[in-house]
mmCIF file of C-alpha atoms in Angstrom:
data_model
loop_
_atom_site.group_PDB
_atom_site.id
_atom_site.type_symbol
_atom_site.label_atom_id
_atom_site.label_comp_id
_atom_site.label_asym_id
_atom_site.label_seq_id
_atom_site.Cartn_x
_atom_site.Cartn_y
_atom_site.Cartn_z
ATOM 1 C CA MET A 1 -181.741 -153.185 38.314
ATOM 2 C CA SER A 2 -179.606 -150.929 40.511
ATOM 3 C CA ALA A 3 -176.626 -152.748 39.123
ATOM 4 C CA LYS A 4 -177.932 -152.780 35.151
ATOM 5 C CA LYS A 5 -179.152 -149.023 36.127
ATOM 6 C CA THR A 6 -175.289 -148.212 36.904
ATOM 7 C CA ALA A 7 -174.077 -150.259 33.732
ATOM 8 C CA LEU A 8 -177.424 -148.285 31.184
ATOM 9 C CA THR A 9 -175.762 -145.632 33.333
ATOM 10 C CA VAL A 10 -171.582 -145.968 32.069
ATOM 11 C CA LEU A 11 -172.798 -146.804 27.934
ATOM 12 C CA SER A 12 -175.178 -143.051 28.295
ATOM 13 C CA ALA A 13 -172.225 -141.298 29.205
ATOM 14 C CA ALA A 14 -169.835 -142.395 26.860
ATOM 15 C CA LEU A 15 -171.242 -143.308 23.824
ATOM 16 C CA LEU A 16 -172.472 -138.549 24.444
ATOM 17 C CA VAL A 17 -168.591 -137.287 25.347
ATOM 18 C CA PRO A 18 -168.207 -138.728 21.121
ATOM 19 C CA ALA A 19 -170.859 -136.492 20.323
ATOM 20 C CA MET A 20 -169.347 -134.134 22.510
ATOM 21 C CA LEU A 21 -166.521 -134.097 21.547
ATOM 22 C CA SER A 22 -167.150 -134.125 18.197
ATOM 23 C CA ALA A 23 -168.308 -131.187 17.356
ATOM 24 C CA PRO A 24 -166.332 -128.566 14.778
ATOM 25 C CA ALA A 25 -163.793 -127.650 16.047
ATOM 26 C CA HIS A 26 -163.836 -123.678 14.381
ATOM 27 C CA ALA A 27 -167.484 -123.170 15.302
ATOM 28 C CA ARG A 28 -167.982 -119.088 14.667
ATOM 29 C CA PRO A 29 -168.409 -117.098 18.098
ATOM 30 C CA ALA A 30 -171.306 -115.441 19.160
ATOM 31 C CA VAL A 31 -171.594 -112.121 18.542
ATOM 32 C CA PRO A 32 -170.591 -109.851 20.972
ATOM 33 C CA SER A 33 -173.313 -108.084 23.459
ATOM 34 C CA ALA A 34 -173.170 -104.608 23.536
ATOM 35 C CA PRO A 35 -170.638 -103.148 26.218
ATOM 36 C CA PRO A 36 -171.476 -100.359 28.214
ATOM 37 C CA THR A 37 -170.190 -96.567 25.956
ATOM 38 C CA ASP A 38 -169.751 -93.044 26.704
ATOM 39 C CA GLY A 39 -172.779 -91.078 25.373
ATOM 40 C CA LYS A 40 -171.528 -91.955 22.093
ATOM 41 C CA GLY A 41 -171.109 -95.201 21.335
ATOM 42 C CA ARG A 42 -167.834 -95.706 22.246
ATOM 43 C CA LEU A 43 -165.749 -97.431 25.644
ATOM 44 C CA PRO A 44 -165.288 -95.290 28.051
ATOM 45 C CA ARG A 45 -161.019 -95.256 28.738
ATOM 46 C CA SER A 46 -161.346 -96.351 31.361
ATOM 47 C CA ALA A 47 -162.967 -99.533 30.495
ATOM 48 C CA ALA A 48 -161.181 -102.709 31.001
ATOM 49 C CA PRO A 49 -161.399 -105.749 28.998
ATOM 50 C CA PRO A 50 -162.838 -109.196 29.646
ATOM 51 C CA SER A 51 -160.683 -111.067 31.434
ATOM 52 C CA SER A 52 -160.905 -114.438 29.166
ATOM 53 C CA MET A 53 -159.873 -113.806 25.972
ATOM 54 C CA SER A 54 -159.197 -116.497 23.334
ATOM 55 C CA SER A 55 -155.574 -117.265 23.315
ATOM 56 C CA VAL A 56 -155.048 -118.728 19.602
ATOM 57 C CA GLY A 57 -152.136 -117.808 18.532
ATOM 58 C CA GLY A 58 -151.010 -118.851 21.993
ATOM 59 C CA ALA A 59 -152.494 -118.120 25.992
ATOM 60 C CA ALA A 60 -150.456 -115.091 26.889
ATOM 61 C CA LEU A 61 -152.284 -113.855 24.203
ATOM 62 C CA GLY A 62 -155.735 -113.961 25.747
ATOM 63 C CA GLN A 63 -154.489 -112.212 29.016
ATOM 64 C CA PRO A 64 -155.303 -109.443 29.771
ATOM 65 C CA GLY A 65 -152.032 -106.195 29.695
ATOM 66 C CA THR A 66 -149.097 -106.366 28.154
ATOM 67 C CA GLN A 67 -146.948 -109.380 26.813
ATOM 68 C CA VAL A 68 -143.885 -109.439 26.680
ATOM 69 C CA ASN A 69 -140.315 -111.878 27.392
ATOM 70 C CA LEU A 70 -137.560 -108.911 26.298
ATOM 71 C CA LEU A 71 -134.597 -111.639 27.184
ATOM 72 C CA PRO A 72 -130.683 -109.960 27.760
ATOM 73 C CA GLY A 73 -129.902 -106.927 25.806
ATOM 74 C CA ALA A 74 -133.439 -106.487 24.692
ATOM 75 C CA PRO A 75 -134.403 -102.749 24.735
ATOM 76 C CA ALA A 76 -137.293 -102.120 27.300
ATOM 77 C CA LEU A 77 -141.067 -101.786 25.149
ATOM 78 C CA PRO A 78 -141.667 -97.552 24.413
ATOM 79 C CA ALA A 79 -142.749 -95.573 26.961
ATOM 80 C CA ASN A 80 -146.267 -94.363 27.351
ATOM 81 C CA LEU A 81 -148.701 -96.198 24.864
ATOM 82 C CA THR A 82 -151.695 -95.869 24.982
ATOM 83 C CA GLY A 83 -153.587 -97.325 22.561
ATOM 84 C CA ARG A 84 -155.850 -99.703 23.897
ATOM 85 C CA SER A 85 -155.028 -103.399 21.999
ATOM 86 C CA TRP A 86 -151.638 -103.443 20.014
ATOM 87 C CA ILE A 87 -149.545 -106.348 18.501
ATOM 88 C CA VAL A 88 -145.872 -106.541 17.152
ATOM 89 C CA ALA A 89 -145.630 -109.499 14.996
ATOM 90 C CA ASP A 90 -142.467 -110.875 12.690
ATOM 91 C CA ALA A 91 -144.447 -110.868 9.010
ATOM 92 C CA ASP A 92 -142.908 -113.533 7.814
ATOM 93 C CA THR A 93 -142.253 -116.349 10.572
ATOM 94 C CA GLY A 94 -145.600 -115.711 12.251
ATOM 95 C CA GLU A 95 -143.855 -114.634 15.617
ATOM 96 C CA VAL A 96 -145.513 -112.185 17.871
ATOM 97 C CA LEU A 97 -142.919 -110.430 20.193
ATOM 98 C CA ALA A 98 -145.167 -108.096 22.124
ATOM 99 C CA ALA A 99 -149.030 -107.523 22.689
ATOM 100 C CA HIS A 100 -151.399 -106.174 24.727
ATOM 101 C CA ASN A 101 -155.247 -107.220 24.952
ATOM 102 C CA ALA A 102 -154.296 -108.624 21.216
ATOM 103 C CA HIS A 103 -157.765 -110.062 21.870
ATOM 104 C CA TRP A 104 -160.098 -107.762 23.558
ATOM 105 C CA ARG A 105 -162.557 -107.150 20.984
ATOM 106 C CA LEU A 106 -163.356 -103.716 20.485
ATOM 107 C CA PRO A 107 -164.573 -100.928 16.536
ATOM 108 C CA PRO A 108 -162.106 -101.694 14.258
ATOM 109 C CA ALA A 109 -163.567 -99.478 11.691
ATOM 110 C CA SER A 110 -161.727 -98.708 8.001
ATOM 111 C CA THR A 111 -158.659 -101.804 8.710
ATOM 112 C CA MET A 112 -162.328 -103.985 8.255
ATOM 113 C CA LYS A 113 -161.984 -103.491 4.521
ATOM 114 C CA MET A 114 -158.134 -105.451 4.602
ATOM 115 C CA LEU A 115 -160.544 -108.267 5.383
ATOM 116 C CA PHE A 116 -163.736 -107.354 2.698
ATOM 117 C CA ALA A 117 -160.193 -107.599 -0.190
ATOM 118 C CA ASP A 118 -157.938 -110.279 1.459
ATOM 119 C CA THR A 119 -162.431 -111.929 0.857
ATOM 120 C CA VAL A 120 -163.348 -109.823 -3.016
ATOM 121 C CA LEU A 121 -160.774 -109.102 -4.407
ATOM 122 C CA PRO A 122 -160.039 -112.701 -5.863
ATOM 123 C CA THR A 123 -163.346 -112.620 -7.493
ATOM 124 C CA LEU A 124 -163.733 -109.558 -10.224
ATOM 125 C CA PRO A 125 -160.994 -108.957 -12.570
ATOM 126 C CA LYS A 126 -159.237 -105.765 -12.897
ATOM 127 C CA ASP A 127 -160.087 -104.714 -15.546
ATOM 128 C CA GLN A 128 -163.468 -105.336 -15.758
ATOM 129 C CA VAL A 129 -165.551 -102.758 -15.837
ATOM 130 C CA HIS A 130 -168.740 -101.032 -14.292
ATOM 131 C CA LYS A 131 -171.447 -98.317 -14.508
ATOM 132 C CA VAL A 132 -172.576 -97.815 -11.225
ATOM 133 C CA THR A 133 -176.598 -97.465 -10.290
ATOM 134 C CA GLU A 134 -177.850 -95.628 -7.976
ATOM 135 C CA GLY A 135 -179.195 -98.680 -6.255
ATOM 136 C CA GLU A 136 -175.524 -99.896 -5.732
ATOM 137 C CA MET A 137 -174.482 -95.998 -3.653
ATOM 138 C CA ALA A 138 -177.819 -95.864 -1.935
ATOM 139 C CA ASP A 139 -176.396 -97.486 1.393
ATOM 140 C CA VAL A 140 -172.962 -95.505 1.707
ATOM 141 C CA GLY A 141 -173.885 -94.691 6.005
ATOM 142 C CA ALA A 142 -173.441 -90.788 6.264
ATOM 143 C CA GLY A 143 -170.634 -88.926 7.105
ATOM 144 C CA SER A 144 -169.215 -91.692 5.276
ATOM 145 C CA SER A 145 -164.509 -92.143 3.800
ATOM 146 C CA LEU A 146 -165.817 -91.260 -0.541
ATOM 147 C CA VAL A 147 -164.006 -91.587 -3.409
ATOM 148 C CA GLY A 148 -166.317 -89.845 -5.521
ATOM 149 C CA VAL A 149 -167.711 -92.805 -7.428
ATOM 150 C CA LYS A 150 -170.769 -91.328 -9.425
ATOM 151 C CA GLU A 151 -174.046 -92.758 -10.583
ATOM 152 C CA ASP A 152 -173.330 -93.743 -13.905
ATOM 153 C CA ALA A 153 -170.028 -93.953 -14.690
ATOM 154 C CA GLU A 154 -168.717 -96.464 -15.331
ATOM 155 C CA TYR A 155 -165.101 -97.625 -13.239
ATOM 156 C CA THR A 156 -162.383 -100.565 -14.094
ATOM 157 C CA VAL A 157 -162.618 -103.078 -10.621
ATOM 158 C CA HIS A 158 -158.927 -100.924 -10.036
ATOM 159 C CA ASP A 159 -160.501 -98.094 -10.499
ATOM 160 C CA LEU A 160 -162.227 -98.703 -7.632
ATOM 161 C CA TRP A 161 -159.478 -100.621 -5.623
ATOM 162 C CA LEU A 162 -157.555 -98.115 -5.271
ATOM 163 C CA GLY A 163 -160.527 -95.899 -4.374
ATOM 164 C CA VAL A 164 -161.072 -98.348 -1.212
ATOM 165 C CA PHE A 165 -157.270 -98.681 -0.321
ATOM 166 C CA LEU A 166 -156.124 -95.434 -1.029
ATOM 167 C CA ARG A 167 -159.125 -93.653 -0.200
ATOM 168 C CA SER A 168 -161.137 -95.230 1.848
ATOM 169 C CA GLY A 169 -163.231 -94.934 0.155
ATOM 170 C CA ASN A 170 -166.813 -96.798 1.150
ATOM 171 C CA ASP A 171 -168.518 -95.589 -1.789
ATOM 172 C CA ALA A 172 -166.054 -98.126 -4.021
ATOM 173 C CA VAL A 173 -166.659 -100.690 -0.834
ATOM 174 C CA HIS A 174 -170.588 -100.456 -2.350
ATOM 175 C CA VAL A 175 -169.907 -101.254 -5.934
ATOM 176 C CA LEU A 176 -167.783 -104.351 -5.240
ATOM 177 C CA SER A 177 -170.048 -105.284 -3.369
ATOM 178 C CA ALA A 178 -173.439 -104.771 -6.036
ATOM 179 C CA MET A 179 -170.112 -106.959 -8.394
ATOM 180 C CA ASN A 180 -170.040 -110.132 -6.093
ATOM 181 C CA GLY A 181 -173.462 -110.391 -5.150
ATOM 182 C CA GLY A 182 -174.672 -107.807 -2.990
ATOM 183 C CA ILE A 183 -174.308 -106.425 0.328
ATOM 184 C CA GLU A 184 -175.327 -109.418 2.092
ATOM 185 C CA LYS A 185 -173.800 -111.816 0.448
ATOM 186 C CA THR A 186 -169.837 -110.399 1.277
ATOM 187 C CA VAL A 187 -170.873 -109.833 4.803
ATOM 188 C CA LYS A 188 -171.240 -113.666 4.451
ATOM 189 C CA ASP A 189 -168.240 -114.730 2.271
ATOM 190 C CA MET A 190 -166.425 -111.807 5.032
ATOM 191 C CA GLN A 191 -167.147 -114.009 7.924
ATOM 192 C CA ALA A 192 -166.056 -117.200 6.425
ATOM 193 C CA HIS A 193 -163.278 -115.183 5.036
ATOM 194 C CA ALA A 194 -162.403 -115.345 8.814
ATOM 195 C CA GLU A 195 -163.347 -118.314 10.167
ATOM 196 C CA GLU A 196 -161.111 -120.415 8.204
ATOM 197 C CA LEU A 197 -158.484 -117.545 9.019
ATOM 198 C CA GLN A 198 -159.209 -118.228 12.473
ATOM 199 C CA ALA A 199 -159.531 -114.873 12.505
ATOM 200 C CA LEU A 200 -162.503 -115.556 15.111
ATOM 201 C CA ASP A 201 -162.346 -112.187 17.395
ATOM 202 C CA THR A 202 -164.171 -110.632 13.961
ATOM 203 C CA HIS A 203 -167.232 -109.991 13.280
ATOM 204 C CA VAL A 204 -168.711 -108.396 10.340
ATOM 205 C CA VAL A 205 -171.598 -106.606 9.528
ATOM 206 C CA SER A 206 -170.542 -104.144 7.486
ATOM 207 C CA PRO A 207 -167.965 -104.766 4.761
ATOM 208 C CA ASP A 208 -166.305 -101.008 5.163
ATOM 209 C CA GLY A 209 -165.684 -101.011 8.552
ATOM 210 C CA TYR A 210 -168.810 -98.648 8.617
ATOM 211 C CA ASP A 211 -169.973 -98.502 13.156
ATOM 212 C CA ALA A 212 -172.279 -101.144 12.876
ATOM 213 C CA PRO A 213 -173.559 -102.728 16.416
ATOM 214 C CA GLY A 214 -171.395 -105.581 16.955
ATOM 215 C CA GLN A 215 -169.410 -105.851 14.753
ATOM 216 C CA VAL A 216 -166.188 -105.803 15.740
ATOM 217 C CA SER A 217 -162.593 -107.579 15.260
ATOM 218 C CA SER A 218 -158.760 -107.874 17.453
ATOM 219 C CA ALA A 219 -155.308 -106.649 16.356
ATOM 220 C CA TYR A 220 -154.824 -109.819 16.656
ATOM 221 C CA ASP A 221 -157.239 -110.895 14.389
ATOM 222 C CA LEU A 222 -156.880 -107.907 12.628
ATOM 223 C CA THR A 223 -153.132 -108.628 11.820
ATOM 224 C CA LEU A 224 -153.658 -112.008 10.827
ATOM 225 C CA ILE A 225 -155.730 -110.752 8.376
ATOM 226 C CA ALA A 226 -153.280 -108.171 6.602
ATOM 227 C CA ARG A 227 -150.845 -110.981 7.070
ATOM 228 C CA SER A 228 -153.345 -113.333 4.732
ATOM 229 C CA GLY A 229 -154.073 -110.088 2.078
ATOM 230 C CA LEU A 230 -150.113 -109.242 1.296
ATOM 231 C CA GLN A 231 -149.538 -112.943 0.070
ATOM 232 C CA LYS A 232 -151.352 -111.102 -2.438
ATOM 233 C CA LYS A 233 -149.401 -109.878 -6.165
ATOM 234 C CA ASP A 234 -153.005 -106.976 -6.035
ATOM 235 C CA PHE A 235 -153.588 -106.343 -2.136
ATOM 236 C CA ARG A 236 -149.302 -105.619 -2.192
ATOM 237 C CA GLU A 237 -149.369 -103.330 -4.447
ATOM 238 C CA TYR A 238 -152.455 -101.071 -4.213
ATOM 239 C CA CYS A 239 -151.907 -100.902 0.142
ATOM 240 C CA GLY A 240 -148.736 -99.986 -0.522
ATOM 241 C CA THR A 241 -149.860 -96.966 -3.149
ATOM 242 C CA ALA A 242 -148.910 -94.039 -2.292
ATOM 243 C CA SER A 243 -150.662 -91.882 -4.336
ATOM 244 C CA ALA A 244 -152.847 -92.339 -8.083
ATOM 245 C CA GLN A 245 -155.469 -90.896 -10.906
ATOM 246 C CA PHE A 246 -158.862 -92.006 -10.281
ATOM 247 C CA PRO A 247 -161.149 -90.829 -13.079
ATOM 248 C CA GLY A 248 -163.596 -88.358 -12.754
ATOM 249 C CA GLY A 249 -166.591 -86.790 -14.992
ATOM 250 C CA ARG A 250 -167.133 -87.541 -18.448
ATOM 251 C CA GLN A 251 -168.190 -83.694 -20.070
ATOM 252 C CA LEU A 252 -169.903 -84.399 -23.984
ATOM 253 C CA GLY A 253 -166.871 -84.366 -26.493
ATOM 254 C CA LYS A 254 -164.072 -83.922 -24.590
ATOM 255 C CA ALA A 255 -162.218 -86.141 -23.032
ATOM 256 C CA ARG A 256 -162.186 -88.323 -19.469
ATOM 257 C CA ASP A 257 -160.325 -86.033 -17.083
ATOM 258 C CA SER A 258 -159.271 -87.700 -13.536
ATOM 259 C CA PHE A 259 -157.821 -86.324 -10.059
ATOM 260 C CA GLU A 260 -155.366 -87.758 -7.894
ATOM 261 C CA ILE A 261 -155.760 -88.886 -4.501
ATOM 262 C CA GLN A 262 -153.123 -89.848 -1.643
ATOM 263 C CA ASN A 263 -153.621 -92.579 0.964
ATOM 264 C CA THR A 264 -154.986 -91.802 4.383
ATOM 265 C CA ASN A 265 -152.127 -94.143 5.782
ATOM 266 C CA ARG A 266 -149.726 -91.290 7.534
ATOM 267 C CA LEU A 267 -146.735 -93.084 7.339
ATOM 268 C CA MET A 268 -146.873 -93.613 3.959
ATOM 269 C CA THR A 269 -147.802 -89.704 2.812
ATOM 270 C CA GLY A 270 -146.414 -86.738 5.529
ATOM 271 C CA ALA A 271 -149.474 -85.882 5.321
ATOM 272 C CA GLY A 272 -150.307 -84.324 9.149
ATOM 273 C CA GLY A 273 -147.196 -83.966 10.314
ATOM 274 C CA ILE A 274 -144.927 -87.224 10.663
ATOM 275 C CA THR A 275 -143.028 -88.653 9.511
ATOM 276 C CA PRO A 276 -142.438 -90.948 6.834
ATOM 277 C CA TYR A 277 -141.873 -94.130 8.398
ATOM 278 C CA LYS A 278 -139.194 -95.366 5.912
ATOM 279 C CA GLY A 279 -139.741 -99.643 4.822
ATOM 280 C CA ILE A 280 -143.868 -98.733 5.215
ATOM 281 C CA ALA A 281 -145.391 -100.745 3.006
ATOM 282 C CA GLY A 282 -149.442 -100.934 4.077
ATOM 283 C CA VAL A 283 -151.688 -101.108 4.658
ATOM 284 C CA LYS A 284 -154.932 -100.227 6.646
ATOM 285 C CA ASN A 285 -155.783 -97.648 8.557
ATOM 286 C CA GLY A 286 -159.409 -96.468 10.563
ATOM 287 C CA ASN A 287 -161.336 -94.253 12.661
ATOM 288 C CA THR A 288 -164.802 -93.292 13.290
ATOM 289 C CA SER A 289 -166.635 -92.335 16.445
ATOM 290 C CA MET A 290 -166.868 -95.451 17.428
ATOM 291 C CA ALA A 291 -163.756 -97.153 16.843
ATOM 292 C CA GLY A 292 -162.126 -94.009 16.884
ATOM 293 C CA SER A 293 -157.937 -94.858 15.283
ATOM 294 C CA THR A 294 -156.910 -97.552 14.382
ATOM 295 C CA PHE A 295 -154.319 -99.450 11.814
ATOM 296 C CA THR A 296 -152.137 -101.783 10.955
ATOM 297 C CA GLY A 297 -149.108 -101.407 9.006
ATOM 298 C CA MET A 298 -146.616 -102.992 7.633
ATOM 299 C CA ALA A 299 -142.496 -101.961 7.926
ATOM 300 C CA LYS A 300 -139.533 -104.000 6.630
ATOM 301 C CA ARG A 301 -135.808 -103.629 7.153
ATOM 302 C CA GLY A 302 -133.150 -105.260 5.747
ATOM 303 C CA GLU A 303 -134.349 -109.594 5.643
ATOM 304 C CA LYS A 304 -136.447 -108.227 8.861
ATOM 305 C CA SER A 305 -140.268 -107.396 8.438
ATOM 306 C CA LEU A 306 -143.095 -106.488 10.841
ATOM 307 C CA LEU A 307 -146.901 -106.358 11.671
ATOM 308 C CA VAL A 308 -148.594 -104.213 14.294
ATOM 309 C CA THR A 309 -151.279 -103.041 14.566
ATOM 310 C CA VAL A 310 -152.590 -100.096 17.365
ATOM 311 C CA MET A 311 -156.857 -100.041 18.342
ATOM 312 C CA ASP A 312 -158.124 -96.518 19.808
ATOM 313 C CA PRO A 313 -155.240 -95.154 21.545
ATOM 314 C CA GLY A 314 -156.456 -92.473 24.023
ATOM 315 C CA ALA A 315 -153.939 -89.234 23.265
ATOM 316 C CA GLY A 316 -153.006 -87.172 21.098
ATOM 317 C CA GLY A 317 -155.922 -86.861 18.799
ATOM 318 C CA ILE A 318 -155.472 -88.443 15.021
ATOM 319 C CA ASN A 319 -151.615 -88.982 14.678
ATOM 320 C CA SER A 320 -150.702 -91.092 17.686
ATOM 321 C CA VAL A 321 -152.295 -94.234 16.189
ATOM 322 C CA TYR A 322 -149.141 -93.603 13.708
ATOM 323 C CA GLU A 323 -146.778 -92.133 16.498
ATOM 324 C CA GLU A 324 -147.414 -95.605 18.436
ATOM 325 C CA THR A 325 -147.361 -97.579 15.862
ATOM 326 C CA ALA A 326 -143.753 -96.068 14.705
ATOM 327 C CA ASP A 327 -142.303 -96.514 18.356
ATOM 328 C CA LEU A 328 -143.589 -99.804 18.327
ATOM 329 C CA PHE A 329 -141.883 -100.971 14.730
ATOM 330 C CA ASP A 330 -138.903 -99.054 15.473
ATOM 331 C CA TRP A 331 -138.608 -101.674 18.811
ATOM 332 C CA GLY A 332 -140.264 -103.761 17.304
ATOM 333 C CA PHE A 333 -136.584 -104.153 14.185
ATOM 334 C CA ALA A 334 -134.168 -103.334 17.910
ATOM 335 C CA ALA A 335 -135.938 -106.426 18.907
ATOM 336 C CA VAL A 336 -135.667 -108.993 17.064
ATOM 337 C CA GLY A 337 -133.895 -111.774 18.352
ATOM 338 C CA LYS A 338 -133.867 -110.254 21.894
ATOM 339 C CA VAL A 339 -137.001 -111.512 22.932
ATOM 340 C CA LYS A 340 -138.906 -115.009 23.472
ATOM 341 C CA PRO A 341 -142.348 -115.004 21.210
ATOM 342 C CA VAL A 342 -145.359 -114.803 23.452
ATOM 343 C CA GLY A 343 -147.614 -116.630 20.640
ATOM 344 C CA GLU A 344 -147.585 -116.462 16.875
ATOM 345 C CA LEU A 345 -149.943 -116.123 13.924
ATOM 346 C CA VAL A 346 -152.225 -119.116 13.414
ATOM 347 C CA PRO A 347 -152.124 -120.249 9.708
ATOM 348 C CA PRO A 348 -155.918 -120.971 8.325
ATOM 349 C CA LYS A 349 -158.309 -124.374 9.554
ATOM 350 C CA SER A 350 -157.295 -125.267 5.638
ATOM 351 C CA ALA A 351 -153.442 -125.539 6.424
ATOM 352 C CA ASP A 352 -151.524 -128.460 7.517
ATOM 353 C CA THR A 353 -151.763 -128.265 11.220
ATOM 354 C CA LYS A 354 -151.183 -131.764 12.799
ATOM 355 C CA SER A 355 -148.347 -132.216 15.277
ATOM 356 C CA LYS A 356 -148.870 -128.593 15.251
ATOM 357 C CA GLY A 357 -151.505 -128.517 18.067
ATOM 358 C CA ALA A 358 -154.677 -128.224 18.850
ATOM 359 C CA PRO A 359 -157.040 -126.677 15.956
ATOM 360 C CA ALA A 360 -158.458 -123.589 16.933
ATOM 361 C CA ARG A 361 -161.718 -124.007 19.388
ATOM 362 C CA SER A 362 -164.648 -121.442 20.446
ATOM 363 C CA HIS A 363 -165.325 -120.571 23.466
ATOM 364 C CA GLN A 364 -168.982 -121.539 23.802
ATOM 365 C CA GLN A 365 -166.078 -124.904 23.094
ATOM 366 C CA SER A 366 -163.656 -124.597 25.484
ATOM 367 C CA GLN A 367 -166.366 -123.606 28.514
ATOM 368 C CA ALA A 368 -168.753 -126.988 27.462
ATOM 369 C CA ALA A 369 -165.416 -128.933 27.596
ATOM 370 C CA ALA A 370 -164.244 -128.373 31.277
ATOM 371 C CA GLY A 371 -167.845 -127.880 32.153
ATOM 372 C CA GLY A 372 -168.465 -124.351 32.534
ATOM 373 C CA ASP A 373 -171.713 -122.399 31.160
ATOM 374 C CA PRO A 374 -170.961 -120.759 27.637
ATOM 375 C CA GLY A 375 -172.352 -118.322 28.616
ATOM 376 C CA ASP A 376 -170.009 -116.591 31.159
ATOM 377 C CA SER A 377 -168.070 -114.477 28.568
ATOM 378 C CA GLY A 378 -170.972 -112.434 26.928
ATOM 379 C CA LEU A 379 -166.958 -111.273 24.093
ATOM 380 C CA GLY A 380 -165.756 -114.282 24.929
ATOM 381 C CA THR A 381 -164.291 -116.075 21.133
ATOM 382 C CA ALA A 382 -162.396 -118.812 20.258
ATOM 383 C CA LEU A 383 -159.362 -120.296 22.742
ATOM 384 C CA GLY A 384 -157.215 -122.245 22.084
ATOM 385 C CA ILE A 385 -153.562 -123.221 20.377
ATOM 386 C CA THR A 386 -153.197 -123.881 16.625
ATOM 387 C CA GLY A 387 -148.799 -123.525 16.244
ATOM 388 C CA GLY A 388 -146.774 -123.459 12.281
ATOM 389 C CA ALA A 389 -147.255 -120.788 10.071
ATOM 390 C CA LEU A 390 -148.847 -119.377 6.783
ATOM 391 C CA ALA A 391 -147.986 -122.418 3.833
ATOM 392 C CA ALA A 392 -147.488 -120.014 1.315
ATOM 393 C CA LEU A 393 -145.386 -117.472 2.553
ATOM 394 C CA ALA A 394 -141.589 -118.155 0.928
ATOM 395 C CA GLY A 395 -138.577 -116.278 0.203
ATOM 396 C CA GLY A 396 -140.188 -113.348 -2.156
ATOM 397 C CA ALA A 397 -143.581 -113.192 -0.090
ATOM 398 C CA PHE A 398 -143.239 -109.681 0.838
ATOM 399 C CA ALA A 399 -141.365 -107.957 -2.190
ATOM 400 C CA PHE A 400 -143.594 -105.014 -1.867
ATOM 401 C CA ASN A 401 -144.373 -103.090 -5.123
ATOM 402 C CA ARG A 402 -143.861 -100.019 -3.351
ATOM 403 C CA ARG A 403 -144.157 -96.029 -4.595
ATOM 404 C CA TRP A 404 -142.403 -93.866 -2.093
ATOM 405 C CA PRO A 405 -144.434 -91.135 -0.096
ATOM 406 C CA LEU A 406 -145.137 -87.860 -1.601
ATOM 407 C CA GLY A 407 -144.173 -85.813 1.324
ATOM 408 C CA ARG A 408 -146.401 -82.687 1.254
ATOM 409 C CA ARG A 409 -146.527 -82.454 -2.695
ATOM 410 C CA GLY A 410 -149.764 -83.288 -4.401
ATOM 411 C CA ARG A 411 -152.945 -83.219 -2.719
ATOM 412 C CA ARG A 412 -152.648 -83.623 1.512
ATOM 413 C CA PRO A 413 -155.339 -87.100 2.256
ATOM 414 C CA ALA A 414 -158.234 -85.602 4.128
ATOM 415 C CA ASP A 415 -158.196 -84.458 8.637
ATOM 416 C CA GLU A 416 -159.944 -87.600 9.160
ATOM 417 C CA ASP A 417 -160.423 -91.008 8.100
ATOM 418 C CA LEU A 418 -164.532 -91.315 9.117
ATOM 419 C CA VAL A 419 -164.587 -95.160 8.173
#
């Protein structure tokens, strides 16, 4: 009888193992628990990154602190970097040259709009005309950055995207979301697209990046999302535009007027005393009370293109995120070929990853496979390493349609991009 029981136990275990291993490879990470804040909704500067973070893109990227492998002759990293999290990556190969707390899940502010654009932009024809309704503007958050969309006025989709990218207009985001089927649908679409990109640190609550409990991303994810967006011609055009005309009001019997809008990316426009960065081609900045300043930038020098993301620098005011980004660009261009990559930007789930490493797994799945408690790390997310580069990259993928900075000519952007 004892032998029969033993046989049944072994058989049950054998049947259970395949069921455990067949769990979806890309399950959505748990909604992050609320970390302690300073009373204003922001992490205190003394807060430490989680000891267990995602290792999507490489095991080193899941470790807290700075990750870099300098070879002989490599330049030292910039001194006095204060960002909670940052990353420097080769936009073409996807190699991560250096990173600091790359997978720390933090509020993203308006850098979330990169995911919004990468998700929604392909679904709406740019010449489509839309008349704005009162309901579409009803839920724009207090203190939001606005481009100046007016109720009962007509705008093309092209106009609205200029408002999103240049002025970080939450009013334009809400109108485009309505055209996409509503805020709730748009949030679901964005979350699904993030998971397709393997941006598994990202949890979407609002499409515009407005502060909301549980809304997080990471320097790694924002860089991954930017790289995806930059493969789209319209995305490159919008994020690389320094200034444009936006439709104004309409008076009876007169032609509709327009007004100039400038990009809130100070590395592009030179606003606020920042020196425009040569070769900058976008992508998106943000600033909120919970997130502090965030920025993902793309720059090209010669044949080399780099992506840099910096989240929440601790000193220097709003300009510090641009200054630290510029320093990391300078370092990255000087370090190309002189560092051993510490990881990579993984391809989308739908890309062919055969013989390029295991698919990304959620933190919960990895803990379960190891016999641990899936709840051990409230902010932990996807674990696992996936190799390869984005499938669609080609020689001309980053031939940007740029307009050179206008410096201080024309109207200056507002002092803060609130979201």
